[in-house]
Amino acid sequence: MDTLLKDLRYAFRRIRKSPGFTAIALVSLAVGIGANTAVFTLVEGFLFPVLPYEDPEEIVEVYLGIDVFPYAPLSYPDYLDVREGTREVFSELGLGGFAPSQIERDGQVTSVLGEMVSGTYFPTLGMGAALGRTILPEDDVAQGANYVVMLGHGYWEREYGSDPGVIGQTLVLNGHGYTIIGVAHEEYSGVVRMEGIPLDFFVPISMANSLMQGSGDILASRDNQSYFVRARLRPGVSLEQANVTLAGIAANLREAYPDIAANLREAYPDVWEQTRKFIPMYTEDVIMNPVFDRVLVPASVLALVLVGVVLLIACANLASFLLARGTDRKKEIAMRLALGARRGTLVRQLLTETTVLALMGGILGMGVSIWLLNALVGMDLPLPGGVKLELGLTGRAYIFGLGVTAVTGFLFGLAPALQSTNPDVAPTLKDESTGGGKPRRFTLRNTLVTGQVAAS
């Protein structure tokens, strides 16, 4: 610890003596680290999804396979048929669908995004509520019978100041009063995991006609494919067994509702085309939707690679400055080596200096990333239903930023430290110039500059 404290004091003295270099270093690192952390925050849900469910390996998604979209949501009648026909393979089965709505509070009307869920949905996931209780099967017994609502965690924090006394209060949704029964867990991201897009409320699916205020019974049509289904496998049941059972249900539906001409479908909505089928997939293998995942995951990796290149350019820039400073300090370092200093000690001191710079740049980088995310949230993005983004640094983002900072300090500090502490001692001490030794035609600084231009 004594050695570390001495190295730190030495590092801070060197940093204070070079305010211009320090400013350039901090700005470069703040931009590189801030951009990387901000992009990581945007894409971490796609690359490193976390499922807050109980025994997530037992949960599967059930999709409707159709010609135009192989992984489509189900209609409510399809869900009922699947629930009835899969009791031997699924212990629980629930569904949810999006519900863009308007909330009226204190005389102001706000567009929000919520979900309609079956009473079995949260029990299927094995999730309770952060406060109060979730929507249960007894809330979903008859259409229009239970005006109850769960609040999204973010909405509860924003609009109610995390007030635990919210239970029992009334929330006006689309002109109707709903009794608040609970608050969802912060980790729950919805039937489709859309990072940064908050869900503000949850109501029973039996309230769909009242909430959506559409014409007719929107739960009766098989053409209304709007609901996402999740199921929990029974112990010992494999995905292949579930697939066989679902194939049998699809065959029965194709027979019960034969395909008809396209111009007659409006008159005969209960149609099951001959190519339709049910497709089960483990929830752990799905991020948003299997179709979108094929694009989103590579795009997320590409985004991280691009900002990683920005950071490498910043590191190369700083390494060039450090090499220049090392050239100016060669006589000092040669003198210290001649007086008996060990090369390892000098390398350690120089790396401590670059690490301190990296940590300072990392702290500024966190501020830059927060500013970038806030700027993105503040943009008037064309999201449906007036939905607003909710983005902030997560625990994983801070860990990522710390890791990038540590790697950066080592990356741009090691090569200059090794080169600066390996002078030809005698020629350097004899030479009046600071460089000493024989000039080289192509130096490490030239290589770094070439790499910067190429990367840019």
Coordinates of C-alpha atoms in Angstrom, one line a residue:
M1 CA 0.0 0.0 0.0
D2 CA 2.9 2.4 0.7
T3 CA 4.3 1.8 -2.7
L4 CA 0.9 2.3 -4.3
L5 CA 0.3 5.6 -2.5
K6 CA 3.7 6.8 -3.5
D7 CA 3.0 5.9 -7.2
L8 CA -0.4 7.6 -7.0
R9 CA 1.1 10.8 -5.5
Y10 CA 3.8 10.8 -8.2
A11 CA 1.1 10.2 -10.9
F12 CA -1.0 13.2 -9.7
R13 CA 2.1 15.4 -9.6
R14 CA 2.9 14.5 -13.2
I15 CA -0.8 15.1 -14.2
R16 CA -0.9 18.5 -12.6
K17 CA 2.3 19.6 -14.3
S18 CA 0.8 18.9 -17.8
P19 CA -2.7 20.5 -17.8
G20 CA -2.8 20.7 -21.6
F21 CA -2.0 17.0 -22.1
T22 CA -4.4 16.1 -19.2
A23 CA -7.3 18.0 -20.8
I24 CA -6.7 16.3 -24.2
A25 CA -6.5 12.9 -22.6
L26 CA -9.6 13.4 -20.5
V27 CA -11.7 14.7 -23.4
S28 CA -10.5 11.9 -25.7
L29 CA -11.2 9.2 -23.1
A30 CA -14.6 10.7 -22.1
V31 CA -15.8 10.6 -25.7
G32 CA -14.6 7.1 -26.3
I33 CA -15.7 5.6 -23.0
G34 CA -19.0 7.6 -23.0
A35 CA -19.9 6.5 -26.5
N36 CA -19.2 2.9 -25.7
T37 CA -21.1 2.9 -22.5
A38 CA -24.1 4.6 -24.1
V39 CA -24.3 2.2 -27.0
F40 CA -23.8 -0.8 -24.6
T41 CA -26.8 0.5 -22.6
L42 CA -28.9 0.6 -25.8
V43 CA -27.9 -2.9 -27.0
E44 CA -27.3 -4.9 -23.7
G45 CA -30.9 -6.2 -23.7
F46 CA -30.4 -7.7 -27.1
L47 CA -26.9 -9.2 -26.5
F48 CA -27.3 -10.1 -22.8
P49 CA -31.0 -10.6 -22.0
V50 CA -31.9 -11.3 -18.4
L51 CA -35.1 -13.3 -17.7
P52 CA -36.5 -12.4 -14.3
Y53 CA -38.9 -15.4 -14.3
E54 CA -39.0 -18.4 -12.1
D55 CA -37.2 -21.3 -13.8
P56 CA -37.0 -19.6 -17.2
E57 CA -35.7 -22.7 -18.9
E58 CA -39.2 -24.2 -18.5
I59 CA -41.0 -21.3 -20.3
V60 CA -41.7 -21.4 -24.1
E61 CA -43.1 -18.9 -26.5
V62 CA -46.0 -20.2 -28.8
Y63 CA -46.1 -18.5 -32.2
L64 CA -48.5 -18.7 -35.1
G65 CA -46.6 -19.7 -38.3
I66 CA -48.1 -18.1 -41.4
D67 CA -46.7 -17.5 -44.9
V68 CA -46.2 -13.8 -44.6
F69 CA -44.7 -13.9 -41.1
P70 CA -43.4 -17.2 -39.6
Y71 CA -43.5 -16.1 -35.9
A72 CA -46.7 -14.2 -35.6
P73 CA -48.9 -13.5 -32.5
L74 CA -52.0 -15.6 -31.9
S75 CA -55.7 -14.6 -31.9
Y76 CA -57.6 -14.9 -28.6
P77 CA -59.7 -17.9 -30.0
D78 CA -56.5 -19.6 -31.0
Y79 CA -55.1 -19.1 -27.5
L80 CA -58.2 -20.7 -26.0
D81 CA -57.9 -23.7 -28.3
V82 CA -54.2 -24.1 -27.4
R83 CA -54.9 -23.8 -23.7
E84 CA -57.5 -26.4 -23.9
G85 CA -55.5 -28.9 -26.0
T86 CA -52.1 -28.7 -24.2
R87 CA -53.0 -29.4 -20.6
E88 CA -50.9 -32.6 -20.7
V89 CA -47.7 -30.7 -21.8
F90 CA -48.1 -27.2 -20.3
S91 CA -48.8 -26.7 -16.6
E92 CA -49.6 -23.0 -17.1
L93 CA -50.4 -20.9 -20.2
G94 CA -50.9 -17.2 -20.4
L95 CA -51.1 -14.4 -23.0
G96 CA -50.7 -10.7 -23.2
G97 CA -51.1 -8.0 -25.8
F98 CA -50.3 -4.3 -26.2
A99 CA -52.9 -1.7 -25.2
P100 CA -52.1 1.9 -26.3
S101 CA -54.4 4.1 -24.1
Q102 CA -54.8 7.4 -22.4
I103 CA -54.6 8.1 -18.7
E104 CA -56.3 11.1 -17.2
R105 CA -54.8 12.5 -14.0
D106 CA -55.2 16.0 -12.5
G107 CA -57.1 17.2 -15.6
Q108 CA -54.3 16.2 -18.0
V109 CA -54.6 13.4 -20.6
T110 CA -51.4 11.4 -21.4
S111 CA -50.8 8.8 -24.1
V112 CA -49.4 5.6 -22.5
L113 CA -48.6 2.1 -23.5
G114 CA -49.8 -0.9 -21.4
E115 CA -50.7 -4.5 -21.7
M116 CA -53.8 -6.6 -21.5
V117 CA -52.9 -10.0 -19.9
S118 CA -54.7 -13.1 -19.0
G119 CA -55.2 -14.0 -15.3
T120 CA -52.8 -16.9 -15.8
Y121 CA -50.0 -14.8 -17.3
F122 CA -48.0 -13.7 -14.3
P123 CA -48.5 -17.1 -12.5
T124 CA -47.1 -18.7 -15.7
L125 CA -44.0 -16.6 -15.4
G126 CA -43.7 -17.2 -11.7
M127 CA -43.6 -13.5 -11.0
G128 CA -45.2 -11.6 -8.1
A129 CA -45.7 -7.9 -7.8
A130 CA -43.2 -5.3 -6.4
L131 CA -46.1 -3.9 -4.4
G132 CA -49.6 -5.3 -3.9
R133 CA -50.5 -8.2 -6.1
T134 CA -50.5 -9.2 -9.8
I135 CA -53.5 -9.8 -12.0
L136 CA -54.9 -13.3 -11.1
P137 CA -57.3 -15.8 -12.7
E138 CA -60.2 -14.5 -10.6
D139 CA -59.7 -11.0 -12.2
D140 CA -60.2 -12.6 -15.7
V141 CA -63.5 -14.5 -15.4
A142 CA -66.0 -12.4 -17.3
Q143 CA -65.8 -9.7 -19.9
G144 CA -66.0 -6.2 -18.5
A145 CA -66.4 -7.4 -14.9
N146 CA -63.2 -6.4 -13.1
Y147 CA -61.9 -2.8 -13.5
V148 CA -58.6 -3.5 -11.9
V149 CA -55.1 -2.4 -13.0
M150 CA -51.4 -3.0 -12.1
L151 CA -49.1 -0.1 -12.6
G152 CA -45.8 -0.3 -14.4
H153 CA -42.8 0.2 -12.1
G154 CA -41.5 3.2 -14.0
Y155 CA -44.9 4.9 -14.2
W156 CA -45.4 4.3 -10.4
E157 CA -42.0 6.0 -9.7
R158 CA -42.6 8.9 -12.1
E159 CA -46.2 9.7 -11.5
Y160 CA -46.7 8.6 -7.9
G161 CA -43.2 9.2 -6.5
S162 CA -43.0 5.5 -5.4
D163 CA -45.8 6.0 -3.0
P164 CA -46.7 2.7 -1.3
G165 CA -50.2 4.1 -0.5
V166 CA -51.1 3.9 -4.2
I167 CA -52.9 0.5 -3.7
G168 CA -56.7 1.1 -3.7
Q169 CA -56.6 4.4 -5.6
T170 CA -58.4 4.9 -8.9
L171 CA -56.7 5.3 -12.3
V172 CA -58.8 6.7 -15.2
L173 CA -58.0 4.7 -18.3
N174 CA -59.8 5.7 -21.5
G175 CA -62.5 7.3 -19.5
H176 CA -63.1 4.5 -17.1
G177 CA -62.0 4.2 -13.5
Y178 CA -59.7 1.2 -12.6
T179 CA -58.8 0.2 -9.0
I180 CA -55.0 -0.1 -8.6
I181 CA -54.1 -3.5 -7.1
G182 CA -50.4 -3.6 -7.5
V183 CA -47.1 -2.5 -9.1
A184 CA -45.1 -4.7 -11.5
H185 CA -41.5 -5.6 -10.8
E186 CA -38.9 -3.3 -12.3
E187 CA -37.3 -6.2 -14.2
Y188 CA -40.4 -7.1 -16.1
S189 CA -40.1 -5.8 -19.7
G190 CA -43.3 -7.0 -21.2
V191 CA -44.7 -9.7 -23.5
V192 CA -42.1 -8.5 -26.1
R193 CA -38.9 -7.4 -24.6
M194 CA -38.3 -3.8 -25.8
E195 CA -35.5 -2.2 -23.8
G196 CA -36.1 1.4 -23.1
I197 CA -39.9 1.4 -23.9
P198 CA -41.7 1.3 -20.6
L199 CA -45.1 -0.3 -19.9
D200 CA -47.3 1.9 -17.8
F201 CA -50.1 -0.4 -16.8
F202 CA -51.6 -3.9 -17.0
V203 CA -55.3 -4.8 -17.1
P204 CA -57.1 -8.2 -17.4
I205 CA -57.6 -9.3 -21.0
S206 CA -61.3 -9.6 -20.2
M207 CA -61.4 -5.8 -20.2
A208 CA -60.2 -5.6 -23.8
N209 CA -63.5 -4.5 -25.3
S210 CA -64.1 -1.9 -22.7
L211 CA -60.5 -0.6 -22.7
M212 CA -60.0 -0.6 -26.5
Q213 CA -63.5 0.7 -27.2
G214 CA -63.6 -0.9 -30.6
S215 CA -66.5 -2.0 -32.7
G216 CA -67.7 -5.5 -31.9
D217 CA -66.0 -8.1 -29.8
I218 CA -62.3 -7.8 -30.5
L219 CA -61.6 -11.1 -28.6
A220 CA -63.9 -13.2 -30.9
S221 CA -62.0 -12.9 -34.2
R222 CA -59.3 -15.3 -35.3
D223 CA -58.1 -12.6 -37.7
N224 CA -57.1 -10.4 -34.7
Q225 CA -53.6 -11.9 -34.3
S226 CA -52.4 -9.5 -31.5
Y227 CA -51.6 -11.7 -28.5
F228 CA -48.3 -13.2 -27.4
V229 CA -48.5 -16.5 -25.6
R230 CA -46.1 -18.0 -23.1
A231 CA -46.4 -21.4 -21.5
R232 CA -44.6 -23.4 -18.8
L233 CA -43.6 -27.0 -19.7
R234 CA -44.7 -29.7 -17.3
P235 CA -41.8 -31.5 -15.5
G236 CA -40.3 -34.1 -17.9
V237 CA -42.0 -32.7 -21.0
S238 CA -39.7 -31.7 -23.9
L239 CA -40.1 -29.0 -26.5
E240 CA -40.5 -31.7 -29.1
Q241 CA -43.4 -33.3 -27.3
A242 CA -45.1 -29.9 -27.0
N243 CA -44.5 -29.4 -30.7
V244 CA -46.3 -32.7 -31.5
T245 CA -49.3 -31.7 -29.4
L246 CA -49.4 -28.2 -31.0
A247 CA -49.2 -29.8 -34.5
G248 CA -52.3 -31.9 -33.7
I249 CA -54.2 -28.8 -32.5
A250 CA -53.3 -26.9 -35.7
A251 CA -54.5 -29.9 -37.8
N252 CA -57.9 -29.8 -36.1
L253 CA -58.2 -26.1 -36.6
R254 CA -57.4 -26.4 -40.3
E255 CA -60.1 -29.0 -40.6
A256 CA -62.6 -27.0 -38.6
Y257 CA -62.0 -23.7 -40.4
P258 CA -61.0 -24.6 -44.0
D259 CA -59.3 -22.1 -46.2
I260 CA -61.5 -19.9 -48.5
A261 CA -61.1 -17.3 -51.1
A262 CA -59.4 -14.1 -50.0
N263 CA -62.4 -12.0 -51.0
L264 CA -64.7 -13.9 -48.7
R265 CA -62.5 -13.7 -45.6
E266 CA -64.2 -10.5 -44.3
A267 CA -67.5 -12.4 -44.3
Y268 CA -66.0 -15.5 -42.9
P269 CA -63.4 -14.4 -40.3
D270 CA -62.9 -17.8 -38.7
V271 CA -60.5 -19.1 -41.3
W272 CA -57.5 -21.3 -40.8
E273 CA -55.3 -21.5 -43.9
Q274 CA -53.8 -24.8 -44.7
T275 CA -50.2 -23.6 -44.2
R276 CA -50.8 -22.3 -40.7
K277 CA -49.2 -24.0 -37.7
F278 CA -48.1 -23.4 -34.1
I279 CA -44.4 -23.0 -33.4
P280 CA -43.0 -23.4 -29.8
M281 CA -39.6 -21.9 -28.9
Y282 CA -37.8 -21.7 -25.6
T283 CA -38.1 -18.1 -24.2
E284 CA -34.4 -18.2 -23.4
D285 CA -33.7 -18.4 -27.2
V286 CA -35.8 -15.4 -28.0
I287 CA -34.9 -11.7 -27.4
M288 CA -37.7 -9.8 -29.2
N289 CA -39.0 -12.0 -32.0
P290 CA -37.1 -14.7 -33.9
V291 CA -37.5 -12.7 -37.1
F292 CA -36.3 -9.4 -35.7
D293 CA -33.5 -11.1 -33.6
R294 CA -31.7 -12.1 -36.8
V295 CA -31.3 -8.4 -37.6
L296 CA -31.1 -6.8 -34.2
V297 CA -28.3 -9.0 -32.7
P298 CA -25.8 -8.5 -35.6
A299 CA -26.7 -4.8 -35.7
S300 CA -26.1 -4.5 -32.0
V301 CA -22.7 -6.2 -32.3
L302 CA -21.8 -3.9 -35.2
A303 CA -22.8 -0.8 -33.2
L304 CA -20.5 -2.0 -30.4
V305 CA -17.7 -2.7 -32.8
L306 CA -18.0 0.8 -34.4
V307 CA -17.8 2.7 -31.1
G308 CA -15.0 0.3 -30.0
V309 CA -13.1 1.6 -33.0
V310 CA -13.7 5.1 -31.9
L311 CA -12.2 4.2 -28.5
L312 CA -9.2 2.6 -30.2
I313 CA -8.6 5.8 -32.2
A314 CA -8.7 7.7 -28.9
C315 CA -6.3 5.3 -27.3
A316 CA -3.9 5.5 -30.3
N317 CA -4.0 9.2 -30.1
L318 CA -3.1 9.2 -26.4
A319 CA -0.5 6.6 -26.9
S320 CA 1.1 8.9 -29.5
F321 CA 1.2 11.8 -26.9
L322 CA 2.6 9.5 -24.3
L323 CA 5.4 8.3 -26.6
A324 CA 6.2 12.0 -27.4
R325 CA 6.3 12.7 -23.6
G326 CA 8.4 9.6 -23.2
T327 CA 10.9 10.9 -25.7
D328 CA 11.2 14.2 -23.7
R329 CA 11.7 12.2 -20.5
K330 CA 14.3 9.7 -21.8
K331 CA 17.2 11.5 -20.2
E332 CA 15.4 11.6 -16.8
I333 CA 14.5 7.9 -17.1
A334 CA 18.1 7.0 -18.2
M335 CA 19.4 8.9 -15.2
R336 CA 17.1 7.0 -12.8
L337 CA 18.1 3.7 -14.4
A338 CA 21.8 4.6 -14.0
L339 CA 21.2 5.4 -10.4
G340 CA 19.8 1.9 -9.8
A341 CA 16.1 2.2 -10.4
R342 CA 14.6 -1.0 -11.7
R343 CA 12.8 -1.0 -15.0
G344 CA 9.8 -2.7 -13.5
T345 CA 9.4 0.1 -11.0
L346 CA 9.4 2.7 -13.7
V347 CA 7.0 0.8 -15.8
R348 CA 4.7 0.5 -12.8
Q349 CA 4.9 4.2 -12.1
L350 CA 4.1 5.1 -15.7
L351 CA 1.2 2.6 -15.8
T352 CA -0.2 4.1 -12.6
E353 CA -0.2 7.5 -14.2
T354 CA -2.1 6.3 -17.3
T355 CA -4.5 4.3 -15.1
V356 CA -5.3 7.4 -13.0
L357 CA -5.9 9.3 -16.3
A358 CA -8.1 6.4 -17.5
L359 CA -10.2 6.5 -14.3
M360 CA -10.7 10.2 -14.5
G361 CA -11.6 9.8 -18.2
G362 CA -14.0 7.0 -17.2
I363 CA -15.8 9.1 -14.7
L364 CA -16.2 11.9 -17.3
G365 CA -17.2 9.2 -19.8
M366 CA -20.1 8.1 -17.5
G367 CA -21.3 11.7 -17.5
V368 CA -21.0 11.8 -21.3
S369 CA -23.0 8.5 -21.7
I370 CA -25.8 9.9 -19.4
W371 CA -25.9 13.1 -21.4
L372 CA -26.1 11.1 -24.7
L373 CA -28.9 8.8 -23.3
N374 CA -30.9 11.9 -22.0
A375 CA -30.5 13.5 -25.4
L376 CA -31.9 10.4 -27.1
V377 CA -34.8 10.3 -24.6
G378 CA -35.5 14.0 -25.3
M379 CA -35.7 13.5 -29.0
D380 CA -39.2 13.5 -30.6
L381 CA -38.9 10.0 -32.0
P382 CA -41.9 8.7 -34.0
L383 CA -42.9 6.0 -31.5
P384 CA -46.5 4.8 -31.6
G385 CA -49.1 6.1 -29.2
G386 CA -46.9 8.9 -27.9
V387 CA -44.7 6.4 -26.1
K388 CA -41.5 7.9 -24.6
L389 CA -38.2 6.1 -24.2
E390 CA -36.8 5.4 -20.8
L391 CA -33.1 4.9 -20.8
G392 CA -30.5 5.0 -18.0
L393 CA -27.3 3.4 -17.0
T394 CA -27.8 0.0 -15.5
G395 CA -25.6 -1.9 -13.2
R396 CA -24.2 -3.9 -16.1
A397 CA -23.5 -0.7 -18.0
Y398 CA -21.5 0.7 -15.1
I399 CA -19.5 -2.6 -14.9
F400 CA -19.0 -2.4 -18.6
G401 CA -17.8 1.2 -18.4
L402 CA -15.4 0.2 -15.5
G403 CA -14.0 -2.7 -17.6
V404 CA -13.5 -0.5 -20.6
T405 CA -11.8 2.1 -18.5
A406 CA -9.4 -0.5 -17.0
V407 CA -8.6 -2.0 -20.4
T408 CA -8.1 1.5 -21.9
G409 CA -5.6 2.5 -19.2
F410 CA -3.6 -0.6 -19.8
L411 CA -4.0 -0.5 -23.6
F412 CA -2.7 3.0 -24.2
G413 CA -0.2 3.0 -21.4
L414 CA 1.7 -0.2 -21.7
A415 CA 3.6 0.3 -25.0
P416 CA 4.7 3.9 -24.2
A417 CA 5.8 2.7 -20.7
L418 CA 7.9 -0.2 -22.1
Q419 CA 9.5 1.9 -24.8
S420 CA 10.2 4.9 -22.6
T421 CA 12.0 2.7 -20.0
N422 CA 14.2 1.0 -22.5
P423 CA 16.7 3.7 -23.6
D424 CA 20.3 3.2 -24.4
V425 CA 21.5 4.6 -21.0
A426 CA 25.0 5.7 -21.9
P427 CA 24.3 7.3 -25.3
T428 CA 21.2 9.0 -23.9
L429 CA 23.1 10.5 -20.9
K430 CA 26.0 11.7 -23.2
D431 CA 23.7 13.2 -25.8
E432 CA 22.6 16.7 -25.1
S433 CA 19.3 16.1 -27.0
T434 CA 16.4 14.4 -25.1
G435 CA 16.1 11.6 -27.7
G436 CA 19.5 10.0 -27.6
G437 CA 20.4 6.9 -29.6
K438 CA 20.0 6.3 -33.3
P439 CA 16.9 7.6 -35.0
R440 CA 14.7 4.9 -36.4
R441 CA 13.0 5.3 -39.8
F442 CA 9.6 3.9 -38.8
T443 CA 8.7 4.2 -35.2
L444 CA 5.8 3.1 -33.0
R445 CA 4.4 6.6 -33.2
N446 CA 4.3 6.4 -37.0
T447 CA 2.5 3.1 -36.7
L448 CA -0.1 4.5 -34.4
V449 CA -0.7 7.5 -36.7
T450 CA -1.1 5.2 -39.6
G451 CA -3.6 3.0 -37.7
Q452 CA -5.6 6.1 -36.6
V453 CA -6.0 7.3 -40.1
A454 CA -7.0 3.8 -41.4
A455 CA -9.5 3.3 -38.6
S456 CA -11.0 6.8 -39.1

